Every structure is written in C-alpha cells, then in structure tokens.
Amino acid sequence: MGLDIHHFKITEKYDTDLEYFFLDQLAACPEMISRHEHLIAEVKEPEGYFDVLIFKNQKELHAYAQKHPVPSDSAFIVGGADHLEQELKKSVHQYNLIPSDFYSVQHSYTHTSFFIKTNITYTRRCYSMNYIRRKVLYHTDAGYQRSGMNSQFFKHFTNDTLYFRKEDVISALRYIYDDDPSYYKELVDNFQHNFIDNFIEGDSIFFISW
C-alpha cells in the first residue's frame, strides 16, 4: 500500500498490455468520451466472481466462518493435499464454473477467541462468471509519483478517484512534502513537468490511490 499518483492520457490501443477505463468510470467527463469516441473499444469482462476459500484444516475453516459466514457467491473448503483437487472439482461442478478461468490470492486473518489469537492463512480462488461486453477507453502513463505528499493532501483528495480538471492538479502542488529542501525541489519539478505542464482537460486523468 501507500500513496500512488498517476497522470493518465487517453490513447488508441497500440499495445496489448495497455490498461483501460470503462466508460461509466469516465461519465463525470462527457467531453472526454465524445472527444475520443473513435477510440472506444469493447472488451469482454466477468460480471462477477465466485470465490472458493481454501483452508488448511477444518478447525481454521470454522474459526474463520464464525465471523465470516459463507456468502451466496462463495464456498469454503478444506485443502489437504490428499483431496484438494477432488474438493475443487466438486465446487466447479456444483456451481457451474469454468475450471481453468480463475486467479488465486493468498490471505491472512487473525481470529480472536477468549483473548487467544490464532493466525489463519487461506487461499482465495476467484472464478470468473457471466462474461459481458463493456465499452472502454485505453490509457497510457504520462506521469507518476510515489508518496511525497503531506497529511493535508489526504483531507482534500479522495482515495481511488479520477480527477479531470487541471485546477485540481494545480491545487495538489501545495501539498508536496517540504521537510527536506533538496527532495522538495525534485518533487516539485517532477510534478510540474509530468502532471501540470502536460495536463490537457478532455485528454488527461489525475488518479490517486492509497
């Protein structure tokens, strides 16, 4: 985690690794959509995911389930090496999932009971469901900054938000961390050059995440 600040620009799809925004994510800037109407593309995206949570043993599964009941779009199983594949096949068949269309993520959870803490690690296997076509615009990177902002920045900007106005980008400059004079100049120069000078309303997106 940590603060990441991006300057994206809408572009044609010239590379298969380019990322994109769904049109509904850009709805706050209709000028951007109309200006780049000729670049709008379609992608097939899962409408959702079915999660299979794999625990080491029944005890850890029950401990986790006490605080996290099984939702309708998930299944909990025990993943011992001797029968994991069999259990996964059962879930795939029962919920009509595509066996090869998934990704896996490791998680950890601390369970507390009667002041005793137990660390639980489990695997979340996410199966894609219900593919739909969605309209998108591709983007490229025009600027990037990692951290470098003071605490006031987080009061004036919102996490995981797209900003389309240049005045918002200019206002962010005042929150650059200034305790180290040499580092401050480097940050200001980078921000001025890669975020402000080349920001074009209708083409550019200022994106913040932490």
mmCIF file of C-alpha atoms in Angstrom:
data_model
loop_
_atom_site.group_PDB
_atom_site.id
_atom_site.type_symbol
_atom_site.label_atom_id
_atom_site.label_comp_id
_atom_site.label_asym_id
_atom_site.label_seq_id
_atom_site.Cartn_x
_atom_site.Cartn_y
_atom_site.Cartn_z
ATOM 1 C CA MET A 1 0.000 0.000 0.000
ATOM 2 C CA GLY A 2 0.946 3.667 0.074
ATOM 3 C CA LEU A 3 0.166 6.724 -1.994
ATOM 4 C CA ASP A 4 0.337 6.420 -5.784
ATOM 5 C CA ILE A 5 -0.410 9.422 -8.009
ATOM 6 C CA HIS A 6 -0.883 8.900 -11.743
ATOM 7 C CA HIS A 7 -1.359 11.102 -14.780
ATOM 8 C CA PHE A 8 -3.105 9.062 -17.474
ATOM 9 C CA LYS A 9 -3.895 10.109 -21.035
ATOM 10 C CA ILE A 10 -6.457 8.521 -23.324
ATOM 11 C CA THR A 11 -4.832 6.745 -26.252
ATOM 12 C CA GLU A 12 -5.513 4.311 -29.052
ATOM 13 C CA LYS A 13 -4.804 0.669 -28.312
ATOM 14 C CA TYR A 14 -1.286 0.334 -29.672
ATOM 15 C CA ASP A 15 -0.154 -2.347 -27.209
ATOM 16 C CA THR A 16 -1.878 -5.427 -25.795
ATOM 17 C CA ASP A 17 -0.627 -4.571 -22.285
ATOM 18 C CA LEU A 18 -2.400 -1.208 -22.120
ATOM 19 C CA GLU A 19 -4.956 -0.748 -19.362
ATOM 20 C CA TYR A 20 -8.339 0.902 -19.782
ATOM 21 C CA PHE A 21 -11.240 2.632 -18.081
ATOM 22 C CA PHE A 22 -14.865 1.615 -18.502
ATOM 23 C CA LEU A 23 -16.955 4.410 -19.988
ATOM 24 C CA ASP A 24 -19.074 4.622 -16.841
ATOM 25 C CA GLN A 25 -15.901 5.448 -14.890
ATOM 26 C CA LEU A 26 -15.436 8.471 -17.172
ATOM 27 C CA ALA A 27 -19.070 9.628 -17.022
ATOM 28 C CA ALA A 28 -18.117 12.715 -14.982
ATOM 29 C CA CYS A 29 -16.219 13.985 -18.035
ATOM 30 C CA PRO A 30 -18.538 13.614 -21.065
ATOM 31 C CA GLU A 31 -16.173 15.808 -23.089
ATOM 32 C CA MET A 32 -13.523 13.102 -22.806
ATOM 33 C CA ILE A 33 -15.883 10.414 -24.092
ATOM 34 C CA SER A 34 -17.165 12.475 -27.024
ATOM 35 C CA ARG A 35 -13.688 13.677 -27.992
ATOM 36 C CA HIS A 36 -12.372 10.113 -28.131
ATOM 37 C CA GLU A 37 -15.471 8.403 -29.486
ATOM 38 C CA HIS A 38 -13.400 6.991 -32.357
ATOM 39 C CA LEU A 39 -11.135 5.223 -29.840
ATOM 40 C CA ILE A 40 -13.909 3.460 -27.907
ATOM 41 C CA ALA A 41 -13.348 -0.306 -27.870
ATOM 42 C CA GLU A 42 -15.191 -3.311 -26.481
ATOM 43 C CA VAL A 43 -13.813 -5.877 -24.058
ATOM 44 C CA LYS A 44 -15.276 -9.000 -22.505
ATOM 45 C CA GLU A 45 -15.214 -8.767 -18.729
ATOM 46 C CA PRO A 46 -16.552 -11.031 -15.981
ATOM 47 C CA GLU A 47 -19.710 -9.615 -14.460
ATOM 48 C CA GLY A 48 -18.563 -11.058 -11.164
ATOM 49 C CA TYR A 49 -16.527 -13.753 -9.463
ATOM 50 C CA PHE A 50 -17.305 -16.872 -7.467
ATOM 51 C CA ASP A 51 -14.807 -17.272 -4.614
ATOM 52 C CA VAL A 52 -13.613 -20.608 -3.291
ATOM 53 C CA LEU A 53 -11.751 -20.152 0.006
ATOM 54 C CA ILE A 54 -9.297 -22.957 0.729
ATOM 55 C CA PHE A 55 -8.280 -23.564 4.369
ATOM 56 C CA LYS A 56 -5.574 -25.849 5.766
ATOM 57 C CA ASN A 57 -7.916 -27.722 8.087
ATOM 58 C CA GLN A 58 -11.482 -27.845 9.390
ATOM 59 C CA LYS A 59 -10.576 -26.016 12.605
ATOM 60 C CA GLU A 60 -9.321 -22.933 10.751
ATOM 61 C CA LEU A 61 -12.316 -23.005 8.411
ATOM 62 C CA HIS A 62 -14.741 -22.993 11.355
ATOM 63 C CA ALA A 63 -12.811 -20.230 13.133
ATOM 64 C CA TYR A 64 -12.967 -18.022 10.042
ATOM 65 C CA ALA A 65 -16.640 -18.840 9.372
ATOM 66 C CA GLN A 66 -17.635 -17.733 12.876
ATOM 67 C CA LYS A 67 -17.027 -14.118 11.888
ATOM 68 C CA HIS A 68 -17.472 -14.504 8.110
ATOM 69 C CA PRO A 69 -20.494 -16.638 7.167
ATOM 70 C CA VAL A 70 -20.374 -18.163 3.693
ATOM 71 C CA PRO A 71 -21.942 -15.682 1.210
ATOM 72 C CA SER A 72 -24.032 -16.882 -1.728
ATOM 73 C CA ASP A 73 -21.213 -16.279 -4.213
ATOM 74 C CA SER A 74 -18.583 -18.245 -2.267
ATOM 75 C CA ALA A 75 -17.701 -21.694 -0.994
ATOM 76 C CA PHE A 76 -15.388 -22.727 1.848
ATOM 77 C CA ILE A 77 -13.384 -25.946 1.571
ATOM 78 C CA VAL A 78 -10.512 -27.664 3.368
ATOM 79 C CA GLY A 79 -7.478 -28.037 1.142
ATOM 80 C CA GLY A 80 -5.491 -31.007 2.357
ATOM 81 C CA ALA A 81 -3.044 -32.240 -0.264
ATOM 82 C CA ASP A 82 -4.759 -35.638 -0.456
ATOM 83 C CA HIS A 83 -8.175 -34.378 -1.533
ATOM 84 C CA LEU A 84 -7.851 -30.717 -2.595
ATOM 85 C CA GLU A 85 -8.321 -31.406 -6.308
ATOM 86 C CA GLN A 86 -11.355 -33.557 -5.594
ATOM 87 C CA GLU A 87 -12.958 -30.824 -3.483
ATOM 88 C CA LEU A 88 -12.240 -28.204 -6.142
ATOM 89 C CA LYS A 89 -13.805 -30.379 -8.837
ATOM 90 C CA LYS A 90 -16.927 -30.718 -6.681
ATOM 91 C CA SER A 91 -17.215 -26.933 -6.324
ATOM 92 C CA VAL A 92 -16.607 -26.347 -10.035
ATOM 93 C CA HIS A 93 -19.330 -28.855 -10.937
ATOM 94 C CA GLN A 94 -21.800 -27.730 -8.264
ATOM 95 C CA TYR A 95 -21.620 -24.034 -9.165
ATOM 96 C CA ASN A 96 -21.132 -24.484 -12.928
ATOM 97 C CA LEU A 97 -17.716 -22.796 -13.003
ATOM 98 C CA ILE A 98 -15.096 -22.834 -15.765
ATOM 99 C CA PRO A 99 -12.215 -24.937 -14.324
ATOM 100 C CA SER A 100 -9.373 -23.005 -15.966
ATOM 101 C CA ASP A 101 -10.762 -19.463 -15.628
ATOM 102 C CA PHE A 102 -9.583 -18.315 -12.206
ATOM 103 C CA TYR A 103 -6.861 -16.492 -10.307
ATOM 104 C CA SER A 104 -5.619 -17.128 -6.766
ATOM 105 C CA VAL A 105 -4.706 -14.779 -3.916
ATOM 106 C CA GLN A 106 -3.173 -15.589 -0.523
ATOM 107 C CA HIS A 107 -4.799 -14.027 2.540
ATOM 108 C CA SER A 108 -4.175 -13.963 6.268
ATOM 109 C CA TYR A 109 -6.688 -13.476 9.077
ATOM 110 C CA THR A 110 -6.292 -13.191 12.843
ATOM 111 C CA HIS A 111 -9.053 -14.956 14.764
ATOM 112 C CA THR A 112 -9.571 -13.904 18.391
ATOM 113 C CA SER A 113 -11.494 -16.068 20.859
ATOM 114 C CA PHE A 114 -11.341 -15.670 24.648
ATOM 115 C CA PHE A 115 -8.290 -13.400 24.252
ATOM 116 C CA ILE A 116 -6.444 -16.086 22.276
ATOM 117 C CA LYS A 117 -5.276 -15.029 18.827
ATOM 118 C CA THR A 118 -4.878 -17.513 16.006
ATOM 119 C CA ASN A 119 -3.271 -16.577 12.704
ATOM 120 C CA ILE A 120 -5.050 -18.191 9.778
ATOM 121 C CA THR A 121 -3.771 -18.227 6.213
ATOM 122 C CA TYR A 122 -6.005 -19.278 3.348
ATOM 123 C CA THR A 123 -6.166 -19.146 -0.435
ATOM 124 C CA ARG A 124 -8.941 -17.354 -2.276
ATOM 125 C CA ARG A 125 -9.520 -18.844 -5.722
ATOM 126 C CA CYS A 126 -11.667 -16.495 -7.807
ATOM 127 C CA TYR A 127 -13.577 -17.985 -10.745
ATOM 128 C CA SER A 128 -14.898 -15.659 -13.451
ATOM 129 C CA MET A 129 -18.667 -15.651 -14.010
ATOM 130 C CA ASN A 130 -21.077 -14.327 -16.650
ATOM 131 C CA TYR A 131 -18.899 -12.589 -19.222
ATOM 132 C CA ILE A 132 -20.375 -9.390 -20.651
ATOM 133 C CA ARG A 133 -19.194 -6.868 -23.247
ATOM 134 C CA ARG A 134 -18.273 -3.415 -21.956
ATOM 135 C CA LYS A 135 -17.142 -0.271 -23.751
ATOM 136 C CA VAL A 136 -13.755 1.121 -22.738
ATOM 137 C CA LEU A 137 -11.137 3.754 -23.498
ATOM 138 C CA TYR A 138 -7.473 2.792 -23.235
ATOM 139 C CA HIS A 139 -4.924 4.990 -21.486
ATOM 140 C CA THR A 140 -1.185 5.453 -21.255
ATOM 141 C CA ASP A 141 1.014 6.830 -18.450
ATOM 142 C CA ALA A 142 2.066 10.474 -18.686
ATOM 143 C CA GLY A 143 3.271 10.970 -15.107
ATOM 144 C CA TYR A 144 3.774 9.123 -11.833
ATOM 145 C CA GLN A 145 4.664 9.996 -8.242
ATOM 146 C CA ARG A 146 5.048 7.636 -5.300
ATOM 147 C CA SER A 147 4.111 9.235 -1.933
ATOM 148 C CA GLY A 148 5.711 12.663 -1.354
ATOM 149 C CA MET A 149 2.579 14.435 -0.060
ATOM 150 C CA ASN A 150 1.885 15.845 3.404
ATOM 151 C CA SER A 151 -1.066 14.900 5.606
ATOM 152 C CA GLN A 152 -3.257 17.763 4.341
ATOM 153 C CA PHE A 153 -3.331 16.169 0.896
ATOM 154 C CA PHE A 154 -5.441 13.293 2.217
ATOM 155 C CA LYS A 155 -8.050 15.707 3.570
ATOM 156 C CA HIS A 156 -8.596 17.396 0.208
ATOM 157 C CA PHE A 157 -8.405 14.418 -2.146
ATOM 158 C CA THR A 158 -10.281 11.120 -2.183
ATOM 159 C CA ASN A 159 -8.870 7.631 -2.498
ATOM 160 C CA ASP A 160 -9.410 5.770 -5.808
ATOM 161 C CA THR A 161 -10.845 8.833 -7.523
ATOM 162 C CA LEU A 162 -10.455 10.196 -11.056
ATOM 163 C CA TYR A 163 -9.981 13.960 -11.419
ATOM 164 C CA PHE A 164 -10.453 15.619 -14.801
ATOM 165 C CA ARG A 165 -9.876 19.329 -14.117
ATOM 166 C CA LYS A 166 -6.469 20.947 -14.308
ATOM 167 C CA GLU A 167 -7.267 23.187 -11.349
ATOM 168 C CA ASP A 168 -7.410 20.080 -9.133
ATOM 169 C CA VAL A 169 -3.944 19.043 -10.303
ATOM 170 C CA ILE A 170 -2.545 22.526 -9.701
ATOM 171 C CA SER A 171 -4.067 22.602 -6.213
ATOM 172 C CA ALA A 172 -2.297 19.323 -5.342
ATOM 173 C CA LEU A 173 1.083 21.006 -5.789
ATOM 174 C CA ARG A 174 0.708 22.882 -2.496
ATOM 175 C CA TYR A 175 0.623 19.610 -0.533
ATOM 176 C CA ILE A 176 4.010 18.307 -1.649
ATOM 177 C CA TYR A 177 6.136 17.202 1.308
ATOM 178 C CA ASP A 178 8.577 20.048 2.044
ATOM 179 C CA ASP A 179 10.565 18.983 5.135
ATOM 180 C CA ASP A 180 13.603 18.086 3.003
ATOM 181 C CA PRO A 181 14.561 21.079 0.770
ATOM 182 C CA SER A 182 16.554 19.055 -1.787
ATOM 183 C CA TYR A 183 13.871 16.370 -2.073
ATOM 184 C CA TYR A 184 11.166 19.047 -2.214
ATOM 185 C CA LYS A 185 12.682 20.663 -5.306
ATOM 186 C CA GLU A 186 12.905 17.286 -7.047
ATOM 187 C CA LEU A 187 9.259 16.532 -6.269
ATOM 188 C CA VAL A 188 8.049 19.960 -7.384
ATOM 189 C CA ASP A 189 9.974 19.763 -10.654
ATOM 190 C CA ASN A 190 8.622 16.286 -11.386
ATOM 191 C CA PHE A 191 5.057 17.257 -10.535
ATOM 192 C CA GLN A 192 5.193 20.475 -12.554
ATOM 193 C CA HIS A 193 6.647 18.723 -15.614
ATOM 194 C CA ASN A 194 4.724 15.422 -15.551
ATOM 195 C CA PHE A 195 1.374 16.468 -14.109
ATOM 196 C CA ILE A 196 0.693 20.158 -14.683
ATOM 197 C CA ASP A 197 2.546 21.283 -17.806
ATOM 198 C CA ASN A 198 1.282 18.373 -19.912
ATOM 199 C CA PHE A 199 -2.232 18.086 -18.453
ATOM 200 C CA ILE A 200 -4.936 18.618 -21.077
ATOM 201 C CA GLU A 201 -8.568 18.691 -19.977
ATOM 202 C CA GLY A 202 -10.555 16.193 -22.001
ATOM 203 C CA ASP A 203 -7.444 14.070 -22.608
ATOM 204 C CA SER A 204 -5.880 13.753 -19.141
ATOM 205 C CA ILE A 205 -6.877 11.985 -15.935
ATOM 206 C CA PHE A 206 -5.404 12.662 -12.487
ATOM 207 C CA PHE A 207 -5.769 9.462 -10.461
ATOM 208 C CA ILE A 208 -4.970 8.963 -6.776
ATOM 209 C CA SER A 209 -4.908 5.747 -4.763
ATOM 210 C CA TRP A 210 -3.613 4.754 -1.343
#
